[in-house]
Coordinates of C-alpha atoms in Angstrom, one line a residue:
M65 CA 0.0 0.0 0.0
E66 CA 1.4 3.5 -0.9
K67 CA 2.1 5.9 1.9
L68 CA -1.1 7.5 3.1
D69 CA -2.0 10.9 4.4
V70 CA -4.2 9.3 7.0
L71 CA -4.3 5.8 8.5
I72 CA -7.4 5.3 10.7
I73 CA -7.4 2.5 13.2
G74 CA -11.0 1.4 13.9
G75 CA -13.7 0.5 11.5
G76 CA -16.8 1.6 13.4
I77 CA -19.0 4.5 12.7
T78 CA -16.4 7.1 13.9
G79 CA -13.6 5.6 11.7
A80 CA -16.0 5.3 8.8
G81 CA -17.0 9.0 9.1
I82 CA -13.3 10.1 9.3
L83 CA -12.5 8.0 6.2
L84 CA -15.3 9.5 4.1
D85 CA -14.5 13.1 5.3
A86 CA -10.8 12.7 4.7
T87 CA -11.3 11.2 1.2
A88 CA -13.8 13.8 0.2
R89 CA -11.2 16.5 1.1
G90 CA -8.6 14.9 -1.2
L91 CA -6.6 13.0 1.4
R92 CA -5.2 9.5 0.7
A93 CA -6.9 7.6 3.5
A94 CA -7.4 4.0 4.7
V95 CA -9.1 2.4 7.6
I96 CA -8.2 -0.9 9.3
E97 CA -10.4 -2.9 11.6
M98 CA -9.3 -5.9 13.7
Q99 CA -12.8 -7.5 13.6
D100 CA -15.5 -7.0 11.0
F101 CA -16.6 -3.4 10.2
A102 CA -19.1 -2.2 12.9
A103 CA -18.5 -5.4 15.0
G104 CA -18.2 -3.5 18.2
T105 CA -20.3 -0.6 19.6
S106 CA -21.4 0.5 16.1
N107 CA -23.6 -2.6 15.8
R108 CA -24.9 -2.7 19.4
S109 CA -26.6 0.6 19.9
T110 CA -30.3 1.4 20.4
K111 CA -30.3 1.8 16.6
L112 CA -31.6 5.4 16.8
V113 CA -30.1 8.5 15.2
H114 CA -31.6 10.6 17.9
G115 CA -31.0 14.0 19.5
G116 CA -30.8 12.8 23.1
L117 CA -33.8 14.5 24.7
R118 CA -32.6 13.4 28.1
Y119 CA -29.4 15.5 27.8
L120 CA -31.6 18.6 28.2
K121 CA -32.0 17.5 31.8
Q122 CA -28.2 17.6 32.2
F123 CA -28.2 21.0 30.5
E124 CA -26.0 19.8 27.6
V125 CA -27.8 22.2 25.3
G126 CA -25.0 22.3 22.8
L127 CA -24.9 18.5 22.4
V128 CA -28.6 18.4 21.9
A129 CA -28.5 21.1 19.3
E130 CA -25.6 19.6 17.4
V131 CA -26.8 16.0 17.2
G132 CA -30.4 17.0 16.7
K133 CA -29.5 18.8 13.5
E134 CA -27.4 15.8 12.4
R135 CA -30.4 13.5 12.4
A136 CA -31.8 15.3 9.3
I137 CA -28.5 15.2 7.5
V138 CA -28.0 11.4 8.1
Y139 CA -31.6 10.8 6.9
E140 CA -31.2 12.8 3.7
N141 CA -27.8 11.2 2.9
G142 CA -29.2 7.7 3.4
P143 CA -33.0 7.4 3.7
H144 CA -32.8 3.7 3.0
I145 CA -31.1 3.1 6.3
T146 CA -32.8 5.8 8.4
T147 CA -36.5 6.1 9.0
P148 CA -38.4 8.9 10.8
V149 CA -40.6 7.4 13.6
W150 CA -43.1 9.1 15.9
M151 CA -42.0 8.6 19.6
L152 CA -44.5 8.6 22.4
L153 CA -43.2 10.0 25.8
P154 CA -45.8 9.0 28.5
I155 CA -46.2 11.5 31.3
I156 CA -46.5 9.6 34.5
E157 CA -47.3 11.0 37.9
G158 CA -44.0 11.3 39.8
G159 CA -42.0 10.5 36.6
T160 CA -39.0 12.2 35.0
Y161 CA -41.0 14.7 33.1
G162 CA -44.3 16.5 34.1
R163 CA -46.6 17.8 31.5
L164 CA -45.2 21.3 31.5
A165 CA -41.6 20.1 31.5
T166 CA -42.4 17.6 28.7
S167 CA -44.1 20.2 26.6
F168 CA -41.3 22.8 27.1
G169 CA -38.5 20.2 26.8
I170 CA -39.7 18.8 23.5
Y171 CA -40.4 22.3 22.2
V172 CA -36.8 23.3 23.0
Y173 CA -35.6 20.0 21.6
D174 CA -37.5 20.7 18.3
K175 CA -36.2 24.3 18.1
L176 CA -32.6 23.3 18.8
A177 CA -32.7 20.4 16.3
G178 CA -34.4 22.6 13.6
V179 CA -37.2 20.1 13.2
K180 CA -39.4 20.7 10.2
R181 CA -42.9 21.8 10.7
S182 CA -44.6 18.5 9.9
E183 CA -42.5 16.7 12.5
R184 CA -42.9 19.1 15.4
R185 CA -44.1 17.8 18.8
Q186 CA -47.6 17.4 19.9
M187 CA -49.0 17.1 23.4
L188 CA -51.6 14.4 24.0
S189 CA -54.3 14.0 26.6
V190 CA -54.7 10.7 28.5
Q191 CA -57.3 9.6 26.0
E192 CA -55.3 10.6 23.0
A193 CA -52.2 8.8 24.4
L194 CA -54.2 5.6 25.0
A195 CA -55.6 5.8 21.5
K196 CA -52.1 6.0 20.1
E197 CA -50.9 3.2 22.4
P198 CA -53.5 1.1 24.1
L199 CA -50.9 -1.0 25.9
L200 CA -49.8 1.9 28.1
R201 CA -50.6 1.5 31.8
R202 CA -53.6 3.7 32.9
E203 CA -52.4 4.2 36.5
G204 CA -50.8 7.6 37.0
L205 CA -50.9 8.4 33.2
K206 CA -51.3 12.2 32.7
G207 CA -50.9 12.3 28.9
A208 CA -48.0 12.1 26.6
G209 CA -45.6 14.0 24.4
Y210 CA -45.4 13.0 20.8
Y211 CA -42.3 13.8 18.7
V212 CA -40.2 12.4 15.9
E213 CA -36.9 10.4 16.2
Y214 CA -35.0 8.5 13.5
R215 CA -34.6 4.7 13.6
T216 CA -31.6 3.3 11.8
D217 CA -29.6 0.1 11.2
D218 CA -26.3 1.1 12.8
A219 CA -24.2 -1.6 11.2
R220 CA -25.5 -0.9 7.7
L221 CA -25.1 2.9 8.3
T222 CA -21.4 2.2 9.0
L223 CA -21.1 0.0 5.9
E224 CA -22.8 2.5 3.6
I225 CA -20.5 5.3 4.8
L226 CA -17.4 3.1 4.3
K227 CA -18.6 2.1 0.8
A228 CA -19.2 5.7 -0.1
A229 CA -15.6 6.5 0.9
V230 CA -14.2 3.5 -1.0
E231 CA -16.2 4.6 -4.1
R232 CA -14.2 7.8 -3.8
G233 CA -10.8 6.0 -3.7
A234 CA -10.3 5.2 0.0
K235 CA -9.1 1.8 1.3
A236 CA -10.9 -0.2 3.9
L237 CA -9.7 -3.5 5.4
N238 CA -11.6 -5.6 7.9
Y239 CA -9.9 -8.4 10.0
A240 CA -6.7 -6.3 9.9
K241 CA -5.3 -5.7 13.4
A242 CA -2.7 -3.1 14.3
T243 CA -0.2 -5.1 16.3
K244 CA 2.4 -2.4 16.7
L245 CA 2.8 1.4 16.0
L246 CA 5.7 2.5 13.8
Y247 CA 7.8 5.5 14.7
R248 CA 10.4 7.7 13.1
D249 CA 12.3 10.3 15.2
G250 CA 9.7 9.9 17.9
R251 CA 6.7 10.5 15.7
V252 CA 4.1 7.8 14.8
V253 CA 4.3 7.1 11.1
G254 CA 2.2 4.0 10.7
A255 CA 1.4 0.6 12.0
S256 CA 2.3 -3.1 11.6
V257 CA -0.9 -4.9 10.6
E258 CA -1.8 -8.6 10.9
D259 CA -4.4 -10.2 8.7
V260 CA -6.4 -11.9 11.4
L261 CA -7.8 -14.6 9.0
T262 CA -4.5 -15.7 7.4
G263 CA -1.8 -14.6 9.9
D264 CA 0.0 -12.5 7.2
T265 CA 1.6 -9.2 8.3
F266 CA 2.4 -6.0 6.5
D267 CA 3.3 -2.4 7.4
V268 CA 1.3 0.7 6.5
Y269 CA 2.8 4.2 6.6
A270 CA 1.0 7.4 6.9
E271 CA 1.6 11.1 7.7
K272 CA -1.1 11.0 10.3
V273 CA -2.4 8.1 12.4
V274 CA -5.9 8.3 14.0
N275 CA -7.0 6.1 17.0
A276 CA -10.8 5.6 16.5
T277 CA -11.0 2.3 18.2
G278 CA -14.0 3.0 20.5
P279 CA -13.8 0.8 23.6
W280 CA -10.1 0.1 22.8
V281 CA -8.8 3.6 22.5
D282 CA -6.9 3.3 25.8
E283 CA -5.2 0.1 24.7
L284 CA -3.9 1.9 21.6
R285 CA -2.8 4.8 23.8
E286 CA -0.9 2.4 26.0
M287 CA 0.8 1.0 22.9
D288 CA 1.8 4.6 22.2
G289 CA 2.9 5.2 25.7
S290 CA 0.5 8.1 26.0
K291 CA -2.3 6.9 28.2
Q292 CA -2.4 9.7 30.7
G293 CA -4.9 12.3 31.9
K294 CA -8.5 11.4 31.0
T295 CA -9.3 7.7 30.5
L296 CA -12.3 5.7 29.3
H297 CA -15.2 4.5 31.4
H298 CA -16.9 1.5 29.9
T299 CA -20.6 0.9 30.5
K300 CA -22.8 -1.8 29.1
G301 CA -26.1 -1.5 27.3
V302 CA -28.4 -4.5 26.7
H303 CA -31.4 -4.8 24.4
I304 CA -33.9 -7.6 24.1
V305 CA -36.1 -8.6 21.1
V306 CA -39.6 -10.1 21.3
D307 CA -42.1 -11.0 18.6
G308 CA -44.5 -8.2 17.6
K309 CA -47.4 -10.5 18.2
R310 CA -46.3 -10.9 21.8
F311 CA -45.7 -7.2 22.3
P312 CA -47.8 -5.5 19.7
L313 CA -46.6 -1.9 20.1
R314 CA -48.2 0.6 17.6
N315 CA -45.6 3.3 18.3
S316 CA -42.1 3.7 19.6
V317 CA -42.2 4.6 23.3
Y318 CA -39.6 6.3 25.5
F319 CA -40.7 5.7 29.0
D320 CA -39.8 6.0 32.7
V321 CA -38.7 2.9 34.7
P322 CA -38.8 2.5 38.5
D323 CA -35.1 3.3 39.1
G324 CA -35.5 6.8 37.6
R325 CA -34.0 6.0 34.2
M326 CA -35.7 6.0 30.9
I327 CA -35.6 3.3 28.2
F328 CA -37.0 2.7 24.7
A329 CA -39.5 0.1 23.3
I330 CA -39.4 0.2 19.5
P331 CA -41.3 -1.8 16.8
R332 CA -39.2 -3.0 13.9
E333 CA -39.8 -5.5 11.1
G334 CA -42.5 -7.4 13.0
K335 CA -40.5 -7.4 16.3
T336 CA -40.3 -5.1 19.3
Y337 CA -37.0 -4.4 20.9
I338 CA -36.5 -2.9 24.3
G339 CA -33.4 -1.2 25.8
T340 CA -31.2 -0.2 27.1
T341 CA -29.5 -0.9 30.4
D342 CA -26.6 1.2 31.6
T343 CA -24.2 -0.4 34.0
N344 CA -20.5 -0.2 34.7
Y345 CA -18.6 -2.8 32.7
H346 CA -15.2 -4.4 33.2
G347 CA -15.5 -7.6 31.1
D348 CA -14.6 -8.8 27.6
L349 CA -14.8 -5.9 25.2
K350 CA -15.3 -8.0 22.2
N351 CA -18.1 -10.2 23.5
P352 CA -20.3 -8.5 26.1
R353 CA -23.2 -10.6 27.2
M354 CA -26.7 -10.2 28.6
T355 CA -26.8 -11.4 32.2
Q356 CA -29.9 -12.7 33.9
E357 CA -30.0 -9.5 35.9
D358 CA -30.0 -7.4 32.6
R359 CA -32.8 -9.6 31.2
D360 CA -35.0 -9.5 34.3
Y361 CA -34.5 -5.7 34.6
L362 CA -35.8 -5.1 31.1
I363 CA -38.7 -7.5 31.5
A364 CA -39.7 -5.7 34.7
C365 CA -39.5 -2.3 32.9
V366 CA -41.8 -3.5 30.2
N367 CA -44.3 -5.0 32.6
T368 CA -44.4 -1.9 34.7
M369 CA -45.3 0.4 31.8
F370 CA -47.2 -2.1 29.8
P371 CA -48.9 -4.3 32.5
S372 CA -51.1 -6.2 30.1
V373 CA -48.2 -7.6 28.2
Q374 CA -46.8 -9.7 31.1
L375 CA -43.5 -10.4 29.3
T376 CA -41.5 -13.5 30.5
P377 CA -38.0 -14.8 29.8
A378 CA -39.5 -17.3 27.4
D379 CA -40.7 -14.5 25.1
I380 CA -37.2 -13.2 24.4
E381 CA -36.1 -14.3 20.9
S382 CA -32.8 -12.5 20.7
S383 CA -30.6 -9.9 22.5
W384 CA -27.5 -7.9 22.1
A385 CA -25.1 -6.1 24.4
G386 CA -22.8 -3.3 23.6
V387 CA -20.0 -1.4 25.4
R388 CA -20.2 2.4 25.5
P389 CA -16.7 4.0 25.5
L390 CA -17.4 7.1 27.7
I391 CA -14.8 9.5 29.0
H392 CA -14.5 8.9 32.8
E393 CA -16.1 11.5 35.2
E394 CA -15.3 10.9 38.8
G395 CA -18.3 10.1 41.1
K396 CA -20.9 9.9 38.3
D397 CA -23.3 7.0 37.7
P398 CA -23.2 5.4 34.3
S399 CA -26.3 7.2 33.1
E400 CA -25.0 10.6 34.2
I401 CA -21.7 10.5 32.3
S402 CA -21.6 12.9 29.4
R403 CA -21.7 11.5 25.9
K404 CA -19.5 14.3 24.6
D405 CA -16.5 13.4 22.5
E406 CA -12.9 14.6 23.0
V407 CA -9.8 14.6 20.9
F408 CA -6.4 13.8 22.4
V409 CA -3.1 14.3 20.6
S410 CA 0.0 12.6 22.1
D411 CA 3.6 13.7 21.9
S412 CA 4.1 11.2 19.1
G413 CA 1.3 12.8 17.1
L414 CA -1.2 10.0 17.6
I415 CA -4.7 11.5 17.3
T416 CA -7.3 9.8 19.5
I417 CA -11.0 10.5 19.3
A418 CA -12.9 9.2 22.3
G419 CA -16.5 9.3 23.6
G420 CA -19.4 10.6 21.5
K421 CA -22.6 9.2 20.1
L422 CA -23.7 7.5 17.0
T423 CA -25.7 10.5 15.9
G424 CA -22.7 12.8 16.3
Y425 CA -20.3 10.7 14.2
R426 CA -20.1 13.2 11.3
K427 CA -19.2 16.2 13.5
M428 CA -16.6 14.1 15.3
A429 CA -15.1 13.2 11.9
E430 CA -15.1 16.8 10.8
K431 CA -13.2 17.9 14.0
V432 CA -10.5 15.3 13.4
V433 CA -10.1 15.8 9.7
S434 CA -10.0 19.6 10.1
M435 CA -7.1 19.2 12.6
I436 CA -5.3 17.0 10.1
T437 CA -5.8 19.2 7.0
A438 CA -4.8 22.3 9.0
D439 CA -1.5 20.7 10.0
L440 CA -0.8 19.2 6.6
A441 CA -1.6 22.6 4.9
A442 CA 0.8 24.4 7.2
R443 CA 3.6 22.0 6.5
R444 CA 3.0 21.5 2.8
G445 CA 1.6 24.8 1.8
G446 CA -1.7 25.2 -0.1
S447 CA -5.1 24.4 1.4
F448 CA -7.7 21.6 1.6
A449 CA -11.4 21.8 0.9
P450 CA -13.7 22.2 4.0
C451 CA -16.0 19.4 5.2
S452 CA -18.7 18.5 2.7
T453 CA -20.1 15.3 4.1
D454 CA -23.4 17.0 5.0
H455 CA -24.2 16.7 1.2
I456 CA -22.6 13.4 0.3
P457 CA -25.1 10.6 -0.1
Y458 CA -24.1 7.3 1.4
S459 CA -23.7 4.3 -0.9
G460 CA -27.2 3.2 -1.9
G461 CA -28.6 6.7 -1.0
D462 CA -28.6 8.3 -4.4
F463 CA -32.3 8.9 -4.6
G464 CA -32.0 12.7 -5.2
G465 CA -33.7 13.4 -1.9
S466 CA -35.6 11.4 0.7
E467 CA -39.0 12.3 -0.8
K468 CA -38.1 10.3 -3.9
M469 CA -37.4 7.1 -2.1
P470 CA -41.0 5.7 -1.8
A471 CA -41.6 5.8 -5.5
F472 CA -38.2 4.2 -6.1
V473 CA -38.9 1.4 -3.7
E474 CA -42.3 0.6 -5.2
A475 CA -40.8 0.4 -8.7
R476 CA -38.1 -1.9 -7.5
V477 CA -40.6 -4.1 -5.6
E478 CA -42.4 -4.6 -8.9
R479 CA -39.2 -5.4 -10.7
G480 CA -38.2 -7.8 -7.9
M481 CA -41.5 -9.7 -8.2
A482 CA -40.9 -9.9 -11.9
L483 CA -37.6 -11.7 -11.1
G484 CA -39.5 -14.2 -9.0
L485 CA -39.2 -12.7 -5.5
T486 CA -42.2 -12.4 -3.3
E487 CA -43.4 -8.9 -2.5
G488 CA -42.0 -9.1 1.0
E489 CA -38.6 -10.3 -0.3
A490 CA -38.4 -7.6 -2.9
R491 CA -39.4 -4.9 -0.4
R492 CA -36.7 -6.1 2.1
L493 CA -34.0 -5.9 -0.6
A494 CA -35.1 -2.6 -2.0
T495 CA -35.3 -0.9 1.4
R496 CA -32.1 -2.5 2.7
Y497 CA -29.9 -1.7 -0.3
G498 CA -31.6 1.5 -1.7
T499 CA -30.2 2.4 -5.1
N500 CA -27.8 -0.5 -4.9
V501 CA -30.6 -2.9 -5.2
D502 CA -30.2 -2.9 -9.0
V503 CA -26.8 -4.5 -8.5
V504 CA -28.4 -7.2 -6.2
Y505 CA -31.1 -7.8 -8.8
A506 CA -28.5 -8.3 -11.5
L507 CA -26.7 -10.9 -9.4
I508 CA -30.0 -12.7 -8.9
E509 CA -30.8 -12.6 -12.6
A510 CA -27.4 -14.0 -13.5
G511 CA -27.3 -16.6 -10.8
R512 CA -30.7 -18.4 -10.7
D513 CA -29.3 -21.8 -11.5
E514 CA -26.4 -21.4 -9.0
A515 CA -28.9 -20.3 -6.3
A516 CA -31.0 -23.4 -6.9
S517 CA -28.1 -25.8 -6.8
A518 CA -26.8 -24.2 -3.6
G519 CA -30.2 -24.6 -1.9
L520 CA -30.6 -20.8 -1.5
S521 CA -33.7 -18.7 -2.1
L522 CA -33.3 -15.9 -4.7
E523 CA -33.4 -13.4 -1.8
V524 CA -30.7 -15.0 0.2
Y525 CA -28.6 -15.7 -2.8
G526 CA -28.7 -12.1 -4.0
A527 CA -28.0 -10.6 -0.5
L528 CA -25.1 -13.1 0.0
Q529 CA -23.6 -12.5 -3.4
Y530 CA -23.8 -8.8 -2.8
A531 CA -22.2 -9.1 0.7
L532 CA -19.3 -11.1 -0.7
A533 CA -18.7 -9.0 -3.8
H534 CA -19.4 -5.5 -2.5
E535 CA -19.4 -5.5 1.3
M536 CA -16.4 -7.6 2.3
A537 CA -18.3 -10.2 4.2
M538 CA -15.7 -12.7 5.2
T539 CA -17.6 -15.0 7.6
P540 CA -21.2 -16.3 7.9
S541 CA -21.5 -14.2 11.1
D542 CA -20.6 -11.0 9.1
F543 CA -23.5 -11.8 6.8
M544 CA -26.1 -12.9 9.4
I545 CA -25.3 -10.2 12.0
R546 CA -24.1 -7.0 10.3
R547 CA -25.0 -7.3 6.6
T548 CA -28.6 -8.3 7.3
G549 CA -29.3 -7.8 11.0
A550 CA -31.1 -11.2 11.0
L551 CA -29.5 -12.5 14.1
Y552 CA -31.3 -9.9 16.1
F553 CA -34.5 -9.4 14.2
D554 CA -35.2 -12.7 12.4
I555 CA -33.5 -15.5 14.4
D556 CA -35.6 -18.2 12.7
W557 CA -34.3 -17.0 9.3
V558 CA -30.8 -17.4 10.6
R559 CA -31.4 -20.9 11.7
R560 CA -33.1 -21.8 8.5
W561 CA -30.3 -20.6 6.2
Q562 CA -27.2 -21.0 8.3
G563 CA -26.3 -24.4 6.7
P564 CA -26.7 -23.3 3.0
V565 CA -24.9 -20.0 3.7
V566 CA -21.9 -21.7 5.3
R567 CA -21.6 -24.2 2.5
Y568 CA -21.9 -21.5 -0.2
M569 CA -19.3 -19.2 1.5
A570 CA -16.9 -22.1 1.9
Q571 CA -17.1 -22.8 -1.8
A572 CA -16.9 -19.2 -2.8
L573 CA -14.0 -18.3 -0.5
G574 CA -12.1 -21.6 -0.9
W575 CA -12.2 -22.6 2.7
T576 CA -10.7 -25.9 3.9
E577 CA -12.9 -28.3 5.8
R578 CA -11.4 -27.1 9.1
E579 CA -12.1 -23.4 8.2
M580 CA -15.7 -24.2 7.3
E581 CA -16.2 -26.0 10.6
R582 CA -14.7 -23.1 12.5
H583 CA -16.9 -20.5 10.9
A584 CA -20.0 -22.7 11.4
A585 CA -19.1 -23.1 15.0
D586 CA -18.6 -19.3 15.4
L587 CA -22.0 -18.6 14.0
A588 CA -23.6 -21.3 16.3
R589 CA -21.9 -19.6 19.2
Y590 CA -23.3 -16.2 18.3
I591 CA -26.8 -17.7 18.0
H592 CA -26.3 -19.2 21.4
E593 CA -25.1 -16.0 23.0
A594 CA -27.9 -14.0 21.4
T595 CA -30.6 -16.3 22.8
T596 CA -29.2 -17.1 26.3
V597 CA -27.9 -15.2 29.3
E598 CA -24.2 -15.1 30.4
G599 CA -23.3 -18.1 32.3
D600 CA -26.0 -20.3 30.8
S601 CA -24.6 -23.8 31.0
G602 CA -26.8 -25.1 28.2
A603 CA -25.0 -26.7 25.3
L604 CA -24.5 -24.8 22.0
P605 CA -27.1 -25.6 19.4
E606 CA -26.3 -28.9 17.9
M607 CA -24.8 -28.7 14.4
D608 CA -25.5 -31.3 11.9
Q609 CA -22.0 -31.7 10.6
G610 CA -23.3 -33.1 7.4
A611 CA -25.0 -29.8 6.8
Y612 CA -21.7 -28.1 6.4
V613 CA -19.0 -30.7 5.7
G614 CA -18.3 -32.7 2.6
T615 CA -20.4 -30.7 0.2

């Protein structure tokens, strides 16, 4: 690889944003990620591009204003991965927000975020609130606020930003771990990188090195010998998923829970997911798990606000846990710690970006890249263009504006049905891939016979082929978790297709029998972890070895 202007270590949402911004300004940039893209925090959020209404309580007005405005930018750049949803905020006697505070708070929120007129808040009476959401508890209900937030697919958001950068000439490598930082005259000039899947190693050199590793930023600072001053404070957030028939919410709801916190319950794709917890975390950063305490806490939260639902552990179909990399503040509880980001520059020149929120990724990237371009311009002469990512569509987002997406989707649903897909399959593909769905359809059209011989439906075949050819899916888990979101929102689909998908990927990627068994076992482990609590002594789901081996 040629010498770069910028090497970004960390392929989550922050690293992806920096890569796109740097490339758009004319820098030669690359990102390396030791796992799959978005495998860490950026696939384990509440999956909302939201302004953080609760931060008004902490008087973080600037943060609310900044990320609130960012919601509309993210939506316009990628309407296929971000959807406006009306959020109900029940007003409960003795709760976090009274009626006056709710009305004023959401009004200020709308003003700070520059919300368009059609999406401005409404205040509902008790009867209006129950008409919107009959499952709400009646006891103590005083009405509700009603406002718009934006639901997203966090992993696909990260992928589409990375793809947009690569389409502009950037480089992006997953399963590429920085094992050592490289120095010249005391300045960091690159990294030694290990291909995690093959064991091969290579060096990458760059004018600037950025540490955007999320929960791992302190580890890289230790490698640099610069971990001093402020440090990270890890907290864990858990979400559970239940079938929509079991918890048939009509609206997304942001509600009070008995310990004084607030959590979300959000309908999505026939399911309802609930979260999040917020507890101090000192465990495995790669594989945080839901504990029985986490599960029982969320179930109790649901049953308190929606007493007719009577959720039980048996109702939980899947779950995920994520680690928040917050900047430590002495004496504060996890929920009180600021979500602000900060940039640290070490004596060696290593640039570290820490903290922050999914919604604020673009402004975080702008801050880092502006620092880099200012320094490079001072040393080289000349100048660089300012940040322009507020107007750069993500890959698959080239609709010419969000208002044009519905007509595009309907046309592509018809085309997909003409190819032999069901209406539901065509709609899933069109909304998931946006304007890239035509590439998926071309793969389906050219591969009908191959799909049949591999035992794959046309939908699965098209999505898998696209993931392999255009999204660097390297393992079945990449496909089932981050390329489709199915592990969380359609666990039965994962179980149905895991065998054919493993077999097809083994053939396409030339795996040995041992590699195929390892990847199949990894996927089985992820299924087990998503459907059980930490410490569960139950055996992993049995794998029919014949389903993977010898075909």
